[in-house]
Tab-separated table of C-alpha atoms in Angstrom:
chain	number	residue	atom	x	y	z
A	1	MET	CA	19.201	11.007	11.735
A	2	GLN	CA	21.342	12.922	9.269
A	3	LEU	CA	23.005	9.645	8.245
A	4	LEU	CA	19.625	8.023	7.680
A	5	SER	CA	18.499	10.980	5.596
A	6	SER	CA	21.600	10.871	3.408
A	7	LYS	CA	21.252	7.094	2.988
A	8	ALA	CA	17.580	7.436	2.044
A	9	SER	CA	18.216	10.263	-0.416
A	10	GLY	CA	21.066	8.263	-1.922
A	11	ARG	CA	18.702	5.395	-2.661
A	12	ILE	CA	15.918	7.653	-3.958
A	13	PHE	CA	18.218	9.533	-6.359
A	14	LEU	CA	20.420	6.547	-7.172
A	15	ASN	CA	19.948	6.513	-10.947
A	16	ARG	CA	17.674	7.718	-13.734
A	17	TRP	CA	15.051	5.029	-13.095
A	18	THR	CA	14.604	5.886	-9.412
A	19	LYS	CA	14.476	9.594	-10.254
A	20	THR	CA	11.980	9.018	-13.077
A	21	PHE	CA	9.757	6.874	-10.860
A	22	LEU	CA	9.666	9.576	-8.192
A	23	PHE	CA	9.084	12.296	-10.809
A	24	LEU	CA	6.112	10.445	-12.319
A	25	ALA	CA	4.573	9.965	-8.862
A	26	LEU	CA	5.092	13.627	-7.934
A	27	PHE	CA	3.726	14.768	-11.297
A	28	GLN	CA	0.589	12.674	-10.814
A	29	VAL	CA	0.098	14.087	-7.300
A	30	LEU	CA	0.529	17.639	-8.631
A	31	ILE	CA	-2.051	17.128	-11.394
A	32	SER	CA	-4.454	15.288	-9.085
A	33	MET	CA	-4.265	17.824	-6.255
A	34	THR	CA	-4.763	20.782	-8.581
A	35	LEU	CA	-7.845	19.319	-10.253
A	36	LEU	CA	-9.286	17.810	-7.061
A	37	ILE	CA	-9.052	21.093	-5.146
A	38	ILE	CA	-11.002	22.822	-7.935
A	39	ILE	CA	-13.548	19.981	-7.921
A	40	ALA	CA	-13.930	20.197	-4.122
A	41	VAL	CA	-14.590	23.948	-4.309
A	42	ASN	CA	-17.107	23.469	-7.127
A	43	VAL	CA	-18.992	20.822	-5.135
A	44	MET	CA	-20.053	23.452	-2.604
A	45	SER	CA	-21.579	25.449	-5.472
A	46	TYR	CA	-23.872	22.628	-6.628
A	47	GLY	CA	-26.771	24.409	-4.917
A	48	GLY	CA	-28.522	21.245	-3.759
A	49	ILE	CA	-32.238	21.567	-3.001
A	50	GLY	CA	-33.479	19.792	0.138
A	51	TYR	CA	-31.809	17.745	2.868
A	52	PRO	CA	-30.980	14.632	0.738
A	53	ALA	CA	-29.244	16.808	-1.842
A	54	GLN	CA	-27.252	18.598	0.867
A	55	MET	CA	-26.128	15.251	2.313
A	56	LYS	CA	-25.135	14.079	-1.159
A	57	MET	CA	-22.977	17.177	-1.593
A	58	GLN	CA	-21.225	16.461	1.706
A	59	HIS	CA	-20.593	12.860	0.645
A	60	VAL	CA	-19.128	13.914	-2.698
A	61	ARG	CA	-16.880	16.381	-0.911
A	62	ILE	CA	-15.586	13.591	1.358
A	63	GLU	CA	-14.964	11.420	-1.725
A	64	VAL	CA	-12.772	14.131	-3.219
A	65	ILE	CA	-10.839	14.584	0.032
A	66	TRP	CA	-10.273	10.811	0.241
A	67	PHE	CA	-9.030	10.764	-3.342
A	68	MET	CA	-6.471	13.414	-2.324
A	69	LEU	CA	-5.503	11.309	0.677
A	70	PHE	CA	-5.039	8.253	-1.533
A	71	GLU	CA	-2.712	10.140	-3.881
A	72	VAL	CA	-0.566	11.336	-0.958
A	73	TRP	CA	-0.544	7.810	0.496
A	74	ARG	CA	0.517	6.356	-2.849
A	75	LEU	CA	3.382	8.890	-3.031
A	76	TRP	CA	4.497	7.688	0.415
A	77	LEU	CA	4.438	4.105	-0.888
A	78	VAL	CA	6.611	5.114	-3.876
A	79	ILE	CA	9.173	6.755	-1.580
A	80	ASP	CA	9.073	3.733	0.744
A	81	ALA	CA	9.730	1.429	-2.227
A	82	LEU	CA	12.768	3.451	-3.299
A	83	ILE	CA	14.212	3.709	0.212
A	84	HIS	CA	13.867	-0.042	0.837
A	85	CYS	CA	14.816	-0.997	-2.746
A	86	SER	CA	11.763	-3.278	-2.849
A	87	SER	CA	10.709	-4.614	-6.238
A	88	LEU	CA	7.375	-5.813	-4.802
A	89	THR	CA	6.499	-2.357	-3.457
A	90	VAL	CA	7.599	-0.719	-6.712
A	91	ILE	CA	5.295	-3.005	-8.711
A	92	THR	CA	2.408	-2.402	-6.311
A	93	SER	CA	2.880	1.371	-6.465
A	94	GLY	CA	2.595	1.168	-10.232
A	95	VAL	CA	-0.479	-1.068	-10.150
A	96	LEU	CA	-2.176	1.332	-7.713
A	97	ASN	CA	-2.344	3.791	-10.614
A	98	LEU	CA	-5.257	1.660	-11.778
A	99	PHE	CA	-6.975	2.226	-8.440
A	100	SER	CA	-6.492	5.986	-8.919
A	101	ALA	CA	-8.088	5.658	-12.343
A	102	GLY	CA	-10.909	3.665	-10.729
A	103	PHE	CA	-11.469	6.429	-8.188
A	104	GLY	CA	-11.659	8.942	-11.035
A	105	ALA	CA	-14.025	6.789	-13.101
A	106	THR	CA	-16.444	6.250	-10.206
A	107	GLY	CA	-16.372	9.996	-9.577
A	108	CYS	CA	-17.426	10.531	-13.188
A	109	LEU	CA	-20.290	8.059	-12.703
A	110	GLU	CA	-21.478	9.864	-9.564
A	111	THR	CA	-21.427	13.252	-11.296
A	112	SER	CA	-23.231	11.874	-14.357
A	113	LYS	CA	-25.909	10.420	-12.079
A	114	MET	CA	-26.347	13.793	-10.354
A	115	LEU	CA	-26.649	15.502	-13.747
A	116	ALA	CA	-29.666	13.308	-14.483
A	117	THR	CA	-31.594	15.005	-11.641
A	118	SER	CA	-32.847	18.582	-11.334
A	119	SER	CA	-31.661	19.113	-7.750
A	120	TYR	CA	-28.289	20.698	-8.545
A	121	ASN	CA	-26.563	23.454	-10.489
A	122	ASN	CA	-25.932	21.823	-13.858
A	123	GLU	CA	-23.167	24.237	-14.879
A	124	MET	CA	-20.957	23.304	-11.934
A	125	LEU	CA	-21.750	19.625	-12.416
A	126	LYS	CA	-20.729	19.795	-16.079
A	127	MET	CA	-17.489	21.579	-15.170
A	128	ASN	CA	-16.642	18.957	-12.560
A	129	LEU	CA	-17.479	16.125	-14.949
A	130	THR	CA	-15.019	17.617	-17.452
A	131	LEU	CA	-12.336	17.953	-14.763
A	132	GLN	CA	-12.913	14.398	-13.527
A	133	THR	CA	-12.672	13.061	-17.077
A	134	LEU	CA	-9.402	14.969	-17.600
A	135	LEU	CA	-8.047	13.627	-14.314
A	136	THR	CA	-8.932	10.021	-15.145
A	137	GLY	CA	-7.433	10.372	-18.632
A	138	ALA	CA	-4.215	11.925	-17.276
A	139	ILE	CA	-3.785	9.102	-14.761
A	140	GLY	CA	-4.370	6.568	-17.540
A	141	LEU	CA	-1.696	8.201	-19.711
A	142	LEU	CA	0.805	8.316	-16.836
A	143	PHE	CA	0.254	4.600	-16.279
A	144	ILE	CA	2.084	3.824	-19.554
A	145	PRO	CA	5.522	5.321	-18.688
A	146	THR	CA	5.084	4.269	-15.052
A	147	THR	CA	4.697	0.635	-16.134
A	148	TYR	CA	7.966	0.762	-18.095
A	149	VAL	CA	9.883	2.366	-15.211
A	150	VAL	CA	8.419	-0.183	-12.786
A	151	TYR	CA	9.692	-2.964	-15.062
A	152	LYS	CA	13.214	-1.503	-15.105
A	153	LEU	CA	13.313	-0.982	-11.342
A	154	SER	CA	11.938	-4.439	-10.566
A	155	LEU	CA	14.777	-5.977	-12.595
A	156	GLU	CA	17.329	-3.905	-10.709
A	157	TYR	CA	15.907	-4.660	-7.266
A	158	GLY	CA	15.163	-8.303	-8.013
A	159	TRP	CA	18.616	-9.461	-6.923
A	160	LYS	CA	18.158	-8.197	-3.397
A	161	THR	CA	16.455	-11.336	-2.079
A	162	TYR	CA	19.220	-13.538	-3.522
A	163	ARG	CA	21.823	-11.219	-2.021
A	164	LYS	CA	20.188	-11.444	1.402
A	165	VAL	CA	19.110	-15.086	1.815
A	166	GLY	CA	21.324	-16.915	-0.687
A	167	ALA	CA	20.418	-19.541	-3.275
A	168	HIS	CA	18.375	-21.922	-1.112
A	169	ILE	CA	15.073	-22.223	-3.003
A	170	THR	CA	12.968	-23.081	0.057
A	171	VAL	CA	14.301	-20.122	2.048
A	172	GLN	CA	13.808	-17.826	-0.951
A	173	SER	CA	10.197	-18.994	-1.281
A	174	MET	CA	9.476	-18.429	2.416
A	175	TYR	CA	11.193	-15.045	2.345
A	176	PHE	CA	9.141	-14.043	-0.707
A	177	THR	CA	5.950	-14.955	1.188
A	178	VAL	CA	6.999	-12.786	4.144
A	179	SER	CA	7.902	-9.923	1.782
A	180	CYS	CA	4.459	-10.123	0.151
A	181	PHE	CA	2.813	-10.154	3.578
A	182	SER	CA	4.836	-7.132	4.705
A	183	LEU	CA	3.776	-5.264	1.567
A	184	ILE	CA	0.106	-6.176	2.057
A	185	LEU	CA	0.269	-4.796	5.603
A	186	ARG	CA	1.472	-1.466	4.187
A	187	ILE	CA	-1.416	-1.448	1.705
A	188	ASP	CA	-3.869	-2.279	4.486
A	189	THR	CA	-3.183	1.091	6.110
A	190	PHE	CA	-5.371	2.616	3.401
A	191	PHE	CA	-7.835	-0.228	2.879
A	192	GLN	CA	-8.456	-1.001	6.542
A	193	VAL	CA	-7.464	1.863	8.849
A	194	PHE	CA	-8.425	4.705	6.511
A	195	ILE	CA	-11.705	3.167	5.366
A	196	MET	CA	-12.823	2.830	8.996
A	197	ILE	CA	-11.949	6.493	9.545
A	198	PHE	CA	-13.928	7.195	6.354
A	199	TYR	CA	-16.991	5.459	7.829
A	200	THR	CA	-16.518	7.333	11.113
A	201	VAL	CA	-16.491	10.711	9.357
A	202	LEU	CA	-19.579	9.753	7.335
A	203	GLY	CA	-21.371	8.691	10.509
A	204	ILE	CA	-20.558	11.965	12.263
A	205	ILE	CA	-21.804	14.000	9.274
A	206	ASP	CA	-25.001	11.925	9.042
A	207	GLY	CA	-25.574	12.076	12.810
A	208	ASP	CA	-25.247	8.302	13.247
A	209	PRO	CA	-24.947	7.421	16.985
A	210	GLN	CA	-23.012	4.267	16.056
A	211	SER	CA	-20.192	6.156	14.324
A	212	TRP	CA	-17.851	5.205	17.207
A	213	ILE	CA	-17.856	1.543	16.117
A	214	PRO	CA	-15.754	2.005	12.937
A	215	GLY	CA	-13.569	4.426	14.920
A	216	VAL	CA	-12.722	1.684	17.413
A	217	MET	CA	-12.212	-0.758	14.532
A	218	ALA	CA	-9.723	1.666	12.944
A	219	LEU	CA	-7.618	1.577	16.128
A	220	LEU	CA	-7.851	-2.223	16.279
A	221	CYS	CA	-6.765	-2.522	12.632
A	222	LEU	CA	-3.800	-0.207	13.242
A	223	PHE	CA	-2.794	-2.278	16.271
A	224	GLY	CA	-3.221	-5.446	14.204
A	225	LEU	CA	-0.859	-4.261	11.462
A	226	PHE	CA	1.939	-3.748	14.001
A	227	LEU	CA	1.068	-7.015	15.757
A	228	ALA	CA	1.309	-8.973	12.494
A	229	ARG	CA	4.839	-7.730	11.799
A	230	LYS	CA	5.872	-8.662	15.334
A	231	ALA	CA	4.193	-12.077	15.057
A	232	VAL	CA	6.170	-12.925	11.908
A	233	SER	CA	9.428	-11.642	13.397
A	234	ASP	CA	8.938	-13.613	16.639
A	235	GLU	CA	7.173	-16.568	14.952
A	236	ASN	CA	4.477	-16.293	17.612
A	237	HIS	CA	1.285	-18.266	16.914
A	238	TRP	CA	-0.810	-16.498	19.571
A	239	GLU	CA	-0.021	-13.051	18.150
A	240	MET	CA	-0.807	-14.229	14.631
A	241	GLY	CA	-4.062	-15.778	15.844
A	242	LEU	CA	-5.129	-12.472	17.408
A	243	PHE	CA	-4.273	-10.683	14.158
A	244	LEU	CA	-6.399	-13.141	12.159
A	245	ALA	CA	-9.321	-12.530	14.537
A	246	ILE	CA	-9.001	-8.766	13.980
A	247	GLN	CA	-9.061	-9.340	10.216
A	248	LEU	CA	-12.269	-11.357	10.430
A	249	GLY	CA	-13.783	-8.628	12.605
A	250	PHE	CA	-12.814	-6.045	9.981
A	251	ILE	CA	-14.608	-7.978	7.231
A	252	GLY	CA	-17.768	-8.076	9.343
A	253	ILE	CA	-17.686	-4.372	10.292
A	254	ASN	CA	-16.791	-3.322	6.743
A	255	GLY	CA	-19.677	-5.319	5.265
A	256	TRP	CA	-22.078	-3.865	7.823
A	257	MET	CA	-20.907	-0.285	7.198
A	258	MET	CA	-21.139	-0.767	3.433
A	259	SER	CA	-24.757	-1.896	3.763
A	260	GLN	CA	-25.528	1.023	6.101
A	261	HIS	CA	-24.224	3.629	3.655
A	262	THR	CA	-25.477	2.068	0.410
A	263	ASP	CA	-28.991	2.323	-0.974
A	264	MET	CA	-29.312	-0.210	-3.799
A	265	SER	CA	-32.008	1.917	-5.418
A	266	GLU	CA	-29.383	4.693	-5.615
A	267	PRO	CA	-25.974	2.972	-5.316
A	268	TRP	CA	-22.993	4.954	-4.069
A	269	TYR	CA	-20.279	3.788	-6.449
A	270	ILE	CA	-17.293	5.090	-4.481
A	271	ILE	CA	-18.325	3.211	-1.337
A	272	LEU	CA	-18.966	0.002	-3.283
A	273	PHE	CA	-15.605	0.282	-5.061
A	274	TYR	CA	-13.610	1.181	-1.946
A	275	ALA	CA	-15.280	-1.304	0.424
A	276	SER	CA	-15.188	-4.195	-2.075
A	277	THR	CA	-11.482	-3.623	-2.710
A	278	ALA	CA	-10.888	-3.506	1.057
A	279	ILE	CA	-12.578	-6.894	1.494
A	280	LEU	CA	-10.541	-8.363	-1.381
A	281	MET	CA	-7.300	-7.045	0.152
A	282	THR	CA	-8.274	-8.503	3.534
A	283	ILE	CA	-8.763	-11.926	1.937
A	284	PHE	CA	-5.227	-11.647	0.517
A	285	THR	CA	-4.013	-10.573	3.962
A	286	LEU	CA	-5.586	-13.624	5.596
A	287	ALA	CA	-4.149	-15.972	2.967
A	288	PHE	CA	-0.588	-14.667	3.310
A	289	ALA	CA	-0.825	-14.516	7.108
A	290	ILE	CA	-1.741	-18.209	7.178
A	291	LYS	CA	1.060	-19.041	4.716
A	292	CYS	CA	3.551	-17.178	6.918
A	293	GLU	CA	2.324	-18.985	10.035
A	294	ILE	CA	2.691	-22.372	8.323
A	295	ASN	CA	6.372	-21.494	7.739
A	296	PHE	CA	7.033	-20.764	11.426
A	297	GLY	CA	9.908	-22.863	12.736
A	298	ARG	CA	11.244	-23.800	9.299
A	299	GLY	CA	14.456	-21.764	9.377
A	300	LEU	CA	13.406	-18.294	8.205
A	301	LYS	CA	13.426	-16.514	11.572
A	302	SER	CA	17.086	-15.476	11.352
A	303	PHE	CA	16.381	-13.641	8.076
A	304	VAL	CA	13.362	-11.662	9.293
A	305	HIS	CA	13.553	-8.921	11.875
A	306	TRP	CA	11.242	-6.060	12.691
A	307	SER	CA	11.209	-3.634	15.611
A	308	LEU	CA	8.733	-0.824	16.283
A	309	PHE	CA	11.557	1.540	17.157
A	310	GLY	CA	13.920	0.363	14.424
A	311	LYS	CA	16.404	-1.409	16.704
A	312	GLN	CA	18.846	-3.366	14.563
A	313	ARG	CA	19.630	-7.002	15.324
A	314	PRO	CA	22.707	-8.278	13.459
A	315	VAL	CA	23.245	-12.005	13.052
A	316	THR	CA	25.667	-14.162	11.155
A	317	SER	CA	24.154	-15.451	7.913
A	318	ILE	CA	24.635	-19.113	7.023
A	319	SER	CA	26.030	-18.148	3.615
A	320	THR	CA	28.565	-15.531	4.671
A	321	THR	CA	30.907	-14.757	7.536
A	322	GLN	CA	29.745	-11.138	7.630
A	323	ASN	CA	26.993	-9.849	9.856
A	324	THR	CA	23.709	-9.166	8.066
A	325	LEU	CA	21.184	-6.626	9.315
A	326	LEU	CA	17.827	-8.188	8.888
A	327	ASP	CA	15.259	-5.528	8.133
A	328	ASP	CA	14.988	-4.048	4.629
A	329	SER	CA	15.750	-0.590	5.974
A	330	ASP	CA	18.900	-1.891	7.688
A	331	ILE	CA	20.626	-3.254	4.596
A	332	GLU	CA	23.227	-0.971	3.090
A	333	TYR	CA	22.426	-0.504	-0.585
A	334	THR	CA	25.691	0.451	-2.290
A	335	GLY	CA	24.539	0.763	-5.864
A	336	TYR	CA	25.608	-2.715	-6.918
A	337	THR	CA	24.963	-3.827	-10.479
A	338	VAL	CA	23.427	-7.118	-11.521
A	339	SER	CA	26.683	-8.407	-13.029
A	340	THR	CA	28.909	-7.616	-10.042
A	341	ASP	CA	26.320	-8.756	-7.538
A	342	LEU	CA	25.828	-12.041	-9.413
A	343	GLN	CA	29.569	-12.656	-9.184
A	344	GLN	CA	29.484	-11.959	-5.447
A	345	ALA	CA	26.483	-14.264	-4.991
A	346	ILE	CA	28.198	-17.123	-6.872
A	347	LEU	CA	31.380	-16.714	-4.817
A	348	LYS	CA	29.313	-16.620	-1.614
A	349	GLN	CA	27.463	-19.801	-2.605
A	350	ASN	CA	30.731	-21.536	-3.510
A	351	ARG	CA	32.184	-20.657	-0.099
A	352	SER	CA	29.044	-21.974	1.571
A	353	SER	CA	29.173	-25.236	-0.404
A	354	THR	CA	32.878	-25.674	0.374
A	355	ASP	CA	32.279	-25.153	4.096
A	356	MET	CA	29.383	-27.611	4.114
A	357	HIS	CA	31.323	-30.390	2.352
A	358	SER	CA	34.718	-29.924	4.023
A	359	THR	CA	35.659	-32.492	6.654
A	360	PRO	CA	37.505	-31.555	9.852
A	361	VAL	CA	41.117	-32.634	10.153
């Protein structure tokens, strides 16, 4: 465990770009948490009149808590990207800044809508609107340096696929598809599992007797995310088929829950934003799952390995005589540079070509 910790910290603090990326993520979490905690406390001082106003206050409070959860989850994704040296995850972590800004903007819309009524304490509403505007603006400003750092890191990590699977274009393309699918599964933890928990909490607060349904769906989605990784690793069509069925079930339950908690005469912007994004992500999940399944049996299996308990499975790569550990977390990242790694890749490819064209004596 100590070895794993030292390896992980070595990758996280490898150079100025990895350190800057982590610093920007931590700085955003610090700003967000500080402002969101103040906003959450102020929500309870809105002084809502009547049962509908009280329910609205509870909903806004849950929104703020979920925004906090999203920021912590995004920080985990940043750390995961640095540990696994994944350019795809780095890019996604940067793009998710826009989702944070979207959360903040919809919060501003909700508060502005509440200000238009006479059911709440206007002073607290105005204070929260100011804080939400500051938060959204700060996230927007942080997006600029984050984008530049993401660009630098993606260039540095971009050689990893070549280093792992070699120069075969078809294998690279299939491996890229699997990498995208693996990343989408990570993202789905927030847009599938967490949103079902979100609906469950809302149902409990509102006294909905059917609140157990999204709770069960959350467990099914969590099971499905693990099943999908195993299906790709084993190239198992039945497991992938079950995963696809769970995804279709999620779309149905999510659409039903969104309609249950949305009154079109008084739209709840956070729910519409969150649920619509979840459906969009699920469509991407389905598309990449099908693309991965189409590639089953085409020679990628030896390059893809996943185990729930992290058991390593070394094999001999076709382009090198050295054993290669197949999961991203299993590959030793030694701080190679693009120039030296390119030289190694060319030499490796030359050896492979020589072996393929040599005739036995």
